[in-house]
Amino acid sequence: MRPSGRLPGALRTLSIDTNFSKHAEGSALIRMGNTEVLVTASIESKVPPFLRGKGEGWVTAEYGMLPRATHTRGDREAARGKQSGRTQEIQRLIGRAMRAVVDRKAMGEMSIVIDCDVLNADGGTRCAAISGAWVALHLALRHAMNKNILGSMPLTDQVAAVSCGIFKDTAVLDLDYDEDSNAGADANFVLTGSGGLVEVQGTAEGAPFSEAQLLDLLRLAREGTAQIFAAQKKAVGIG
Amino acid sequence: MRPSGRLPGALRTLSIDTNFSKHAEGSALIRMGNTEVLVTASIESKVPPFLRGKGEGWVTAEYGMLPRATHTRGDREAARGKQSGRTQEIQRLIGRAMRAVVDRKAMGEMSIVIDCDVLNADGGTRCAAISGAWVALHLALRHAMNKNILGSMPLTDQVAAVSCGIFKDTAVLDLDYDEDSNAGADANFVLTGSGGLVEVQGTAEGAPFSEAQLLDLLRLAREGTAQIFAAQKKAVGIG
Amino acid sequence: MRPSGRLPGALRTLSIDTNFSKHAEGSALIRMGNTEVLVTASIESKVPPFLRGKGEGWVTAEYGMLPRATHTRGDREAARGKQSGRTQEIQRLIGRAMRAVVDRKAMGEMSIVIDCDVLNADGGTRCAAISGAWVALHLALRHAMNKNILGSMPLTDQVAAVSCGIFKDTAVLDLDYDEDSNAGADANFVLTGSGGLVEVQGTAEGAPFSEAQLLDLLRLAREGTAQIFAAQKKAVGIG
Amino acid sequence: MRPSGRLPGALRTLSIDTNFSKHAEGSALIRMGNTEVLVTASIESKVPPFLRGKGEGWVTAEYGMLPRATHTRGDREAARGKQSGRTQEIQRLIGRAMRAVVDRKAMGEMSIVIDCDVLNADGGTRCAAISGAWVALHLALRHAMNKNILGSMPLTDQVAAVSCGIFKDTAVLDLDYDEDSNAGADANFVLTGSGGLVEVQGTAEGAPFSEAQLLDLLRLAREGTAQIFAAQKKAVGIG
Amino acid sequence: MRPSGRLPGALRTLSIDTNFSKHAEGSALIRMGNTEVLVTASIESKVPPFLRGKGEGWVTAEYGMLPRATHTRGDREAARGKQSGRTQEIQRLIGRAMRAVVDRKAMGEMSIVIDCDVLNADGGTRCAAISGAWVALHLALRHAMNKNILGSMPLTDQVAAVSCGIFKDTAVLDLDYDEDSNAGADANFVLTGSGGLVEVQGTAEGAPFSEAQLLDLLRLAREGTAQIFAAQKKAVGIG
Amino acid sequence: MRPSGRLPGALRTLSIDTNFSKHAEGSALIRMGNTEVLVTASIESKVPPFLRGKGEGWVTAEYGMLPRATHTRGDREAARGKQSGRTQEIQRLIGRAMRAVVDRKAMGEMSIVIDCDVLNADGGTRCAAISGAWVALHLALRHAMNKNILGSMPLTDQVAAVSCGIFKDTAVLDLDYDEDSNAGADANFVLTGSGGLVEVQGTAEGAPFSEAQLLDLLRLAREGTAQIFAAQKKAVGIG
C-alpha cells in the first residue's frame, strides 16, 4: 500500500553516526531512509541577553537545507537574504524540544547551539533533526563534563520525534516525501523517553481529521520513537 | 483558581463587529476579552505564480501586532526590517486554516489576502485571528458573489480556533496572557464547524503532558469553538 | 464644490478617544472623518546613545498603515522588509512636531515612543497622527507624573496639524482622499497652541502656487487647528 | 554677524560646471561655497510599471553622500544595507521638484534618472542638488533632442532651491553648516523661474517661528534663486 | 617542518566520492585531509536574463560553510541575512573557473548551478570546491547527454585548484588551516588539465613575496594538480 | 594596435590631486586617463572588536561607484540594499594592500578608514583606488603625526597597483575599458616600492594563459608602478 512497500507501522532504516564533524563538541549524522541530517552541538560560554546574570543556561537551534538536498534545487537562504517562515518554524520547534529535557539551571550560564543541516531530504527532516539533536546535545554536554565545565549531566530525559500521517485512509508511521506530499493529514510528535508529549503538531492537508485518527497517529509515534530512543542510546553509548 | 476568576471551561467575553474597516471587501474586529484583532479580507484578481493557469484560487494570510498591543512595547517589524519567526509561523497557520474550508477550484483564479492585526493583546491572538478571519473571508466571498465575480460560495464549512492549557494542573479554556505565561502546557486547536480537526498544536512549556491531558484540552476546545461558531454565524447573518 | 459637500473652511467630524489601548501609558484613537489613527505613547527608561549621560529626554515616533487601511491593499512593510520613504518622512515629521513642544531637559533621561498606526485612511493621516500624538504624549507624561517619575509636566504647549490645499482653484481645509488626489497644491501645517509655526510643508502637485495662496492656506490652517486644540484639551480633560 | 562674514542676504560663491561626468547624457558639478554636489542625468528608455502604456515620461532622483563628505565620517549607506530616512526624504523632494517643470506627456515613454552625489558637504546639499539637477536634466533632454529621441524640449520652466533660516534672530540666506546647526528655524524653498512656489519646507529647530518670519525667509529665497537661475542659464548656454 | 609532518610538496590525502547526493544531476564529496566539501551540480532549463535568446548556456556557483565546519562556530549566513564578502569572492571564483573549461555555445540555453557546501574545514576549502565542482559538473553534463538534452560534452578540459604558500620561508603545497594561519604568503592556483593558468591569486600575508617565490609556488601547484586531475578522472570513470 | 593608440607599455595620463576633500584627514583624487577615483582617509580613534586592547591599529577600505560613473547607469548599491560581490571583493583587496605596508603596532589603537569612490570609470578602478589610497593614507598618518597622535610614520613602504592584460595576443599595460572588455586575460598586480609582490590576481577571460605570459604582465606592471610611485611621492611632497 505504501510507495516504499513498508508496513504501516514500519520505520525507515535508521542510523546515527557521531564522528562526522571534526570540530563540534557534539555531533550526529542521522539517516532515516534517504533523509540525512548533520547535527552539531556547539558550546558557547555566553547566554542571550535576557538570561544574563540569572545563572541559567540556554539551548537554541538553527536549521538549514542544502540547496540540492531536494528533488529540485531550492534557493539558498543565505543568497536570498532571509530564512523562510518554514525554516524559522522548524528551528524554533527543535529548540523547544531540546529545552524540554534540559535542566537549564544545572547548565549554569552557558549556551549550546544546535545546527541541523539537511544534506539529503526525503521527508521528515524536522523529526530527524530533533532525534539527532538529542544525540549531539548529549555528547556536547558530556564533553563539558569531561572538561569540568559541568559537574553533572543536565539532561533529564531523552527526546525524539517522528512524523505520522493518514495515507490512503490508513495511519502510517514515518512518512517519506512521496507519502508526505499525498497525505490527507500528518502530524509530528515529539515525545520524551518516559512517554510524555512535548509537542504535537497535527495538520489536515485535505479533509479535517478526527480525534480517533489523531490517537491512531499518536500510537504509531510511540512505537516509532521507541526504536529511535534505542538508537540514540546506542549512539551515545549508554544503551 | 484562574486569575480572571473564570471557570475552567469558560470562554472570555466574545464579540465580532463587521463594520470597522472602511475599504476591505470583508472585515471583522474580534474581541476575546482584552484581546482585540482587526481582520480584513482583500480580494485580488491574480493568483501566486505557482497557481497561474490552473483555474484555482488562493487564500493567504498576514499577521502583525501593533508595537504597543502588548504590556511592554515591542519592536515594529517594519522598522526592524523583518518579520519574526513567531509572526511567520502564525500567518502560515492562519492561511492553512482558511484554505481547509475553501473549495479553491470554486474560487477560480482569484486570491483573498487576510490581514490580521492585533490592536490589543491579552493571549490567544492567533486563535482570535483565525476565528475572525473566517468572518472576514465569508464577507469578502459574499461580496464577490454580490458583484457576480463568484457564482457560488466557495466556503465548505466554518473554522475557528481556541487555545487551551494546563494551568495549575487543571485543563482550562481560552488562556489569557497571565495564564499563558504560567501554563504547564498549552495547545491551539483549529476545528471545523462539523467537528473535524484542522490543526492541533500542543506544546509542553514545562513538564511533558499526557495523552489524557491532550484529550481534556481537546474536549474544552470543542466546547469553546461551539460558542465561537455561533458568534461567527451571527456576525455574518446566517445564524 | 467639495466632493464631501463641506464648506471650504470646514473641518471633518473630529473625535479623540483615549481608552482604546489597554497597555500604553498614553493613547488616543483620533478620527477625522473616515481617517482613523490609533496613537500610543510608550514610556521607556532609556535614551538613544547620542543622549546618554546628558540629562535630557527624547521623544520619537513611528508610523505605519494597516495594509487594508486604503482603497486597495498596500504591501505590508514588515513583509517587504523595509519602510517606504513616505513612512520614514512622516515618522520623522511627527517626532519633530512633538519635540517642538517638549522641554526635554525637564524630562530627564527617559524616552517616549509614539506609535501612530492608521486603521482607516481617507487623507490627512499624518496630520491626524500629529494631533492625536499630542494627546497620547500628554497622557503618558501625566502618567509619569502620577507615578512620580516626573515632578512636573514637560509639555510647553499644544501642537496640532492639518492639511489644506488648492482644490478647483479654491483654498480648502482638511483635504480628504478625493480632494488630496486632485489638489493643485497641498500643504501640511503644524502649529502650536500659541500660534507659532512648527512645520510648513507645501507642495505643488500641478502648477506652482503663489505666496498669496500659501497665506490663504495658512489662514485656514489656523482656523482648523483652533478646533483641534479644543478637542485635544477636552480629550485630556484640561479644557 | 554670520560666522562666514557674509551679509544676511548674500549667497555663497556659486559655480556650475557641466563637463565632469564622462558618460552621463547630462551632468553638473555644482558648488555653493564648500558644498559640492555631482549631478548626473541618465536617459532610460523604459518607464516605471505604473506608467507603462500611458505615453508619459518620468523623472526620478536618487541622492547620496560620500562617507567623508562630512566633518566626521558617516556610515556608507550601501554597507549599512539601507538608505536613511533623510536620504529618502531628500531624493523624493528632488524628484518632485524636477517633475514640477517637466511636461511629462511631451517626453513620451522615457525616464530620466537624476543622481545627486554630495562630494563635499557644508550645508544646503539638497538645495544645491536641486539647482544642479535642473542643469543636468536640461542637458540630458537637449541630448535627447539632438539624437532625435525628442522633438521638442519638455522643460516648461527653470527650478532652483535655496535654504534660508533664522540665525541669531535674523533672517539669512543660504545657510552653511555652522549656521544650519545653530539656526532657530530653517526653510528650504523650491521656486520656479517665473516665481511660483514648488515646495516650501519650513521647520522650527527651537522656538516656533511666525508668519512674518516665514515671509522674510521667502523674500530672501527669491533674491537667492534669482542668482541661481542666472547661473543655470549660463551653464546650459541659454543665458 | 610542517605541522602535519608532510613534505613540502606533499598533497593531503585526497578522495572524491560521487554518490552522496540523492537528487543532484551530478555531485561530488571531495576530501582533502580534514577539509570536506559537498558539491552538487543542478541542471536548470533557463539562463540568466542577460543571456536569454543568445543560444548560450551558463554555469554559476554558490558557496557556503556549515556554521560548525570550523574550529569555533561561525554565524549562519542565512540567519545574518547576507553572505560575507569572502563567500561572494569564493563563489565568483568557482564560477569563473568552471566557465573557463566549458564551451557555453555547445550547452545551448541551459544553466548549471554548482553548490559547494563545506561540511568540515581545515584550509583550502575554495580549492577543494573547484576540484570537486569539475567532477559534479562533468557528471551533470553527462547526465544531460544521457537524457538527450545535450548532444555532445561541452567540457573542453579539466580544471582543478590547489593552494600553496610560503611557510617558515619554504614553499609548501596544499596548506592546511594551521599553515594557512601562519603563512607569509599564500596563493591559489586554478589550472587546466593541459597546463594553462585560469586564475592566480597570490597574497602576501606578512612581508611581500618575490617573483621567484611566486614561481616556486606555481611549480608546486602543477605537481599538486597533476594528482587531482588523476583523481577527477577516476571519479568520473574516464581515467 | 591598442584602441587608445598607446604603446603596449604605456601608462595612461596620471594625476593625483590632494586638495579635493574639505574634511578628510587625507585625500587624493587620482586620475588614470578617464578613470577618476576620489579617495579619502579618515582617522577613527577606535579599532574593531577583534583588536581591542591589543595595542595595534587597523586600516580598512570601502569602495563604491557612482551610479553613472559607467557607460550605462548602474543600480545604486544603497538603494538595492546591498553591496555586490564585486564591490566587496575590491574593498577587501584595497584594505589588504594598505595593511601590507603599515606597521600596525606603530599605529597604536586607532583605525584609518579608506573610502574609494569612483567618479568616472574607464577600466582599472581598483588599481587606481589602491594607488590613490596610499597617498590619502600617507597624508592622514602625517596629519596624525602633526597632531601628535602618532610619534612616527607607521608606513613601511609605498604600495601601488596596475592592471595588465593580454590584448590581441600582446601583453599591454594599464587596460582601459575597451581593452578590458576584450582582453584574453588580465591581471592586477599590487607591488611595493621596494619591488615586492603584495597581490597578484590573474584571470583568464577566454583561453588559459601561460606562465610566460604571466611573467610578461608582471614585467609591465613593474614598469607601470615605477611611474605611479613617482607620482605618489610628488603628491605627498616626499619626491
Tab-separated table of N, CA, C and O in Angstrom, chain D residues 164-208:
chain	number	residue	atom	x	y	z
D	164	CYS	N	17.032	79.027	3.700
D	164	CYS	CA	17.133	80.271	4.460
D	164	CYS	C	16.846	79.913	5.909
D	164	CYS	O	16.297	78.849	6.191
D	165	GLY	N	17.199	80.806	6.821
D	165	GLY	CA	16.923	80.466	8.207
D	165	GLY	C	16.980	81.673	9.106
D	165	GLY	O	17.406	82.761	8.701
D	166	ILE	N	16.501	81.443	10.316
D	166	ILE	CA	16.588	82.487	11.339
D	166	ILE	C	17.835	82.189	12.165
D	166	ILE	O	17.875	81.201	12.905
D	167	PHE	N	18.857	82.995	11.990
D	167	PHE	CA	20.108	82.784	12.706
D	167	PHE	C	20.342	83.988	13.603
D	167	PHE	O	20.395	85.117	13.117
D	168	LYS	N	20.489	83.767	14.879
D	168	LYS	CA	20.606	84.864	15.851
D	168	LYS	C	19.519	85.919	15.611
D	168	LYS	O	19.823	87.117	15.504
D	169	ASP	N	18.293	85.440	15.451
D	169	ASP	CA	17.117	86.295	15.281
D	169	ASP	C	17.074	87.093	13.978
D	169	ASP	O	16.241	87.989	13.823
D	170	THR	N	17.955	86.779	13.067
D	170	THR	CA	17.957	87.468	11.783
D	170	THR	C	17.704	86.465	10.658
D	170	THR	O	18.219	85.344	10.701
D	171	ALA	N	16.914	86.888	9.684
D	171	ALA	CA	16.692	86.040	8.525
D	171	ALA	C	17.926	86.103	7.632
D	171	ALA	O	18.352	87.199	7.248
D	172	VAL	N	18.493	84.934	7.326
D	172	VAL	CA	19.701	84.901	6.487
D	172	VAL	C	19.507	83.920	5.338
D	172	VAL	O	18.733	82.973	5.423
D	173	LEU	N	20.246	84.185	4.271
D	173	LEU	CA	20.131	83.398	3.040
D	173	LEU	C	21.253	82.371	2.944
D	173	LEU	O	22.400	82.667	3.308
D	174	ASP	N	20.903	81.178	2.473
D	174	ASP	CA	21.891	80.169	2.087
D	174	ASP	C	22.769	79.757	3.261
D	174	ASP	O	23.975	80.041	3.304
D	175	LEU	N	22.142	79.042	4.186
D	175	LEU	CA	22.832	78.628	5.411
D	175	LEU	C	23.999	77.689	5.105
D	175	LEU	O	23.857	76.751	4.332
D	176	ASP	N	25.133	77.949	5.738
D	176	ASP	CA	26.182	76.931	5.701
D	176	ASP	C	26.049	76.060	6.943
D	176	ASP	O	25.150	76.250	7.759
D	177	TYR	N	26.922	75.065	7.078
D	177	TYR	CA	26.753	74.079	8.136
D	177	TYR	C	26.756	74.714	9.524
D	177	TYR	O	25.940	74.368	10.385
D	178	ASP	N	27.663	75.658	9.737
D	178	ASP	CA	27.738	76.302	11.049
D	178	ASP	C	26.432	76.984	11.408
D	178	ASP	O	25.956	76.916	12.548
D	179	GLU	N	25.866	77.669	10.433
D	179	GLU	CA	24.595	78.349	10.679
D	179	GLU	C	23.445	77.353	10.829
D	179	GLU	O	22.590	77.496	11.701
D	180	ASP	N	23.448	76.346	9.963
D	180	ASP	CA	22.367	75.382	9.956
D	180	ASP	C	22.263	74.684	11.313
D	180	ASP	O	21.166	74.419	11.815
D	181	SER	N	23.421	74.385	11.917
D	181	SER	CA	23.420	73.671	13.199
D	181	SER	C	22.909	74.556	14.331
D	181	SER	O	22.570	74.049	15.400
D	182	ASN	N	22.900	75.843	14.104
D	182	ASN	CA	22.515	76.742	15.194
D	182	ASN	C	21.306	77.606	14.861
D	182	ASN	O	20.977	78.519	15.623
D	183	ALA	N	20.661	77.334	13.749
D	183	ALA	CA	19.529	78.163	13.346
D	183	ALA	C	18.315	77.873	14.228
D	183	ALA	O	18.101	76.750	14.672
D	184	GLY	N	17.528	78.891	14.484
D	184	GLY	CA	16.292	78.726	15.235
D	184	GLY	C	15.216	78.115	14.368
D	184	GLY	O	14.347	77.386	14.838
D	185	ALA	N	15.280	78.395	13.086
D	185	ALA	CA	14.339	77.817	12.135
D	185	ALA	C	15.028	77.825	10.795
D	185	ALA	O	15.886	78.662	10.530
D	186	ASP	N	14.669	76.859	9.960
D	186	ASP	CA	15.191	76.955	8.614
D	186	ASP	C	14.136	76.472	7.648
D	186	ASP	O	13.217	75.751	8.002
D	187	ALA	N	14.276	76.943	6.431
D	187	ALA	CA	13.282	76.596	5.425
D	187	ALA	C	13.981	76.417	4.094
D	187	ALA	O	14.884	77.155	3.745
D	188	ASN	N	13.551	75.382	3.382
D	188	ASN	CA	14.021	75.174	2.022
D	188	ASN	C	12.905	75.603	1.078
D	188	ASN	O	11.761	75.171	1.239
D	189	PHE	N	13.246	76.438	0.121
D	189	PHE	CA	12.273	76.899	-0.853
D	189	PHE	C	12.679	76.404	-2.227
D	189	PHE	O	13.838	76.573	-2.642
D	190	VAL	N	11.729	75.811	-2.919
D	190	VAL	CA	11.965	75.424	-4.311
D	190	VAL	C	11.075	76.321	-5.164
D	190	VAL	O	9.846	76.310	-5.021
D	191	LEU	N	11.698	77.112	-6.015
D	191	LEU	CA	10.960	78.122	-6.782
D	191	LEU	C	11.168	77.896	-8.276
D	191	LEU	O	12.204	77.374	-8.693
D	192	THR	N	10.195	78.326	-9.043
D	192	THR	CA	10.370	78.275	-10.500
D	192	THR	C	10.906	79.617	-11.008
D	192	THR	O	10.805	80.640	-10.321
D	193	GLY	N	11.437	79.561	-12.213
D	193	GLY	CA	11.986	80.768	-12.817
D	193	GLY	C	10.952	81.881	-12.919
D	193	GLY	O	11.285	83.069	-12.815
D	194	SER	N	9.697	81.502	-13.063
D	194	SER	CA	8.647	82.521	-13.158
D	194	SER	C	8.077	82.904	-11.804
D	194	SER	O	7.069	83.600	-11.724
D	195	GLY	N	8.703	82.459	-10.732
D	195	GLY	CA	8.342	82.957	-9.408
D	195	GLY	C	7.364	82.111	-8.627
D	195	GLY	O	6.987	82.465	-7.498
D	196	GLY	N	6.916	80.989	-9.189
D	196	GLY	CA	5.963	80.145	-8.461
D	196	GLY	C	6.649	79.315	-7.397
D	196	GLY	O	7.854	79.036	-7.473
D	197	LEU	N	5.866	78.909	-6.400
D	197	LEU	CA	6.378	78.055	-5.333
D	197	LEU	C	6.139	76.602	-5.693
D	197	LEU	O	5.010	76.205	-6.007
D	198	VAL	N	7.164	75.812	-5.636
D	198	VAL	CA	7.021	74.383	-5.897
D	198	VAL	C	7.010	73.615	-4.590
D	198	VAL	O	6.220	72.702	-4.395
D	199	GLU	N	7.891	74.000	-3.687
D	199	GLU	CA	7.937	73.381	-2.367
D	199	GLU	C	8.345	74.426	-1.346
D	199	GLU	O	9.234	75.243	-1.614
D	200	VAL	N	7.732	74.359	-0.191
D	200	VAL	CA	8.153	75.143	0.969
D	200	VAL	C	8.287	74.156	2.108
D	200	VAL	O	7.319	73.450	2.416
D	201	GLN	N	9.445	74.064	2.687
D	201	GLN	CA	9.615	73.174	3.831
D	201	GLN	C	10.259	73.950	4.957
D	201	GLN	O	11.490	74.086	5.004
D	202	GLY	N	9.433	74.447	5.852
D	202	GLY	CA	9.953	75.221	6.969
D	202	GLY	C	9.866	74.422	8.248
D	202	GLY	O	8.862	73.754	8.490
D	203	THR	N	10.926	74.457	9.035
D	203	THR	CA	10.983	73.678	10.273
D	203	THR	C	11.545	74.534	11.393
D	203	THR	O	12.597	75.150	11.225
D	204	ALA	N	10.828	74.554	12.513
D	204	ALA	CA	11.373	75.217	13.693
D	204	ALA	C	12.331	74.273	14.377
D	204	ALA	O	11.944	73.160	14.724
D	205	GLU	N	13.568	74.680	14.529
D	205	GLU	CA	14.510	73.820	15.239
D	205	GLU	C	14.405	74.073	16.736
D	205	GLU	O	14.585	73.190	17.545
D	206	GLY	N	14.133	75.319	17.094
D	206	GLY	CA	13.972	75.643	18.505
D	206	GLY	C	12.555	76.158	18.724
D	206	GLY	O	11.592	75.408	18.613
D	207	ALA	N	12.428	77.434	18.997
D	207	ALA	CA	11.108	78.024	19.189
D	207	ALA	C	10.364	78.063	17.851
D	207	ALA	O	10.977	78.151	16.793
D	208	PRO	N	9.047	77.966	17.891
D	208	PRO	CA	8.260	78.096	16.660
D	208	PRO	C	8.535	79.450	15.997
D	208	PRO	O	8.986	80.398	16.654
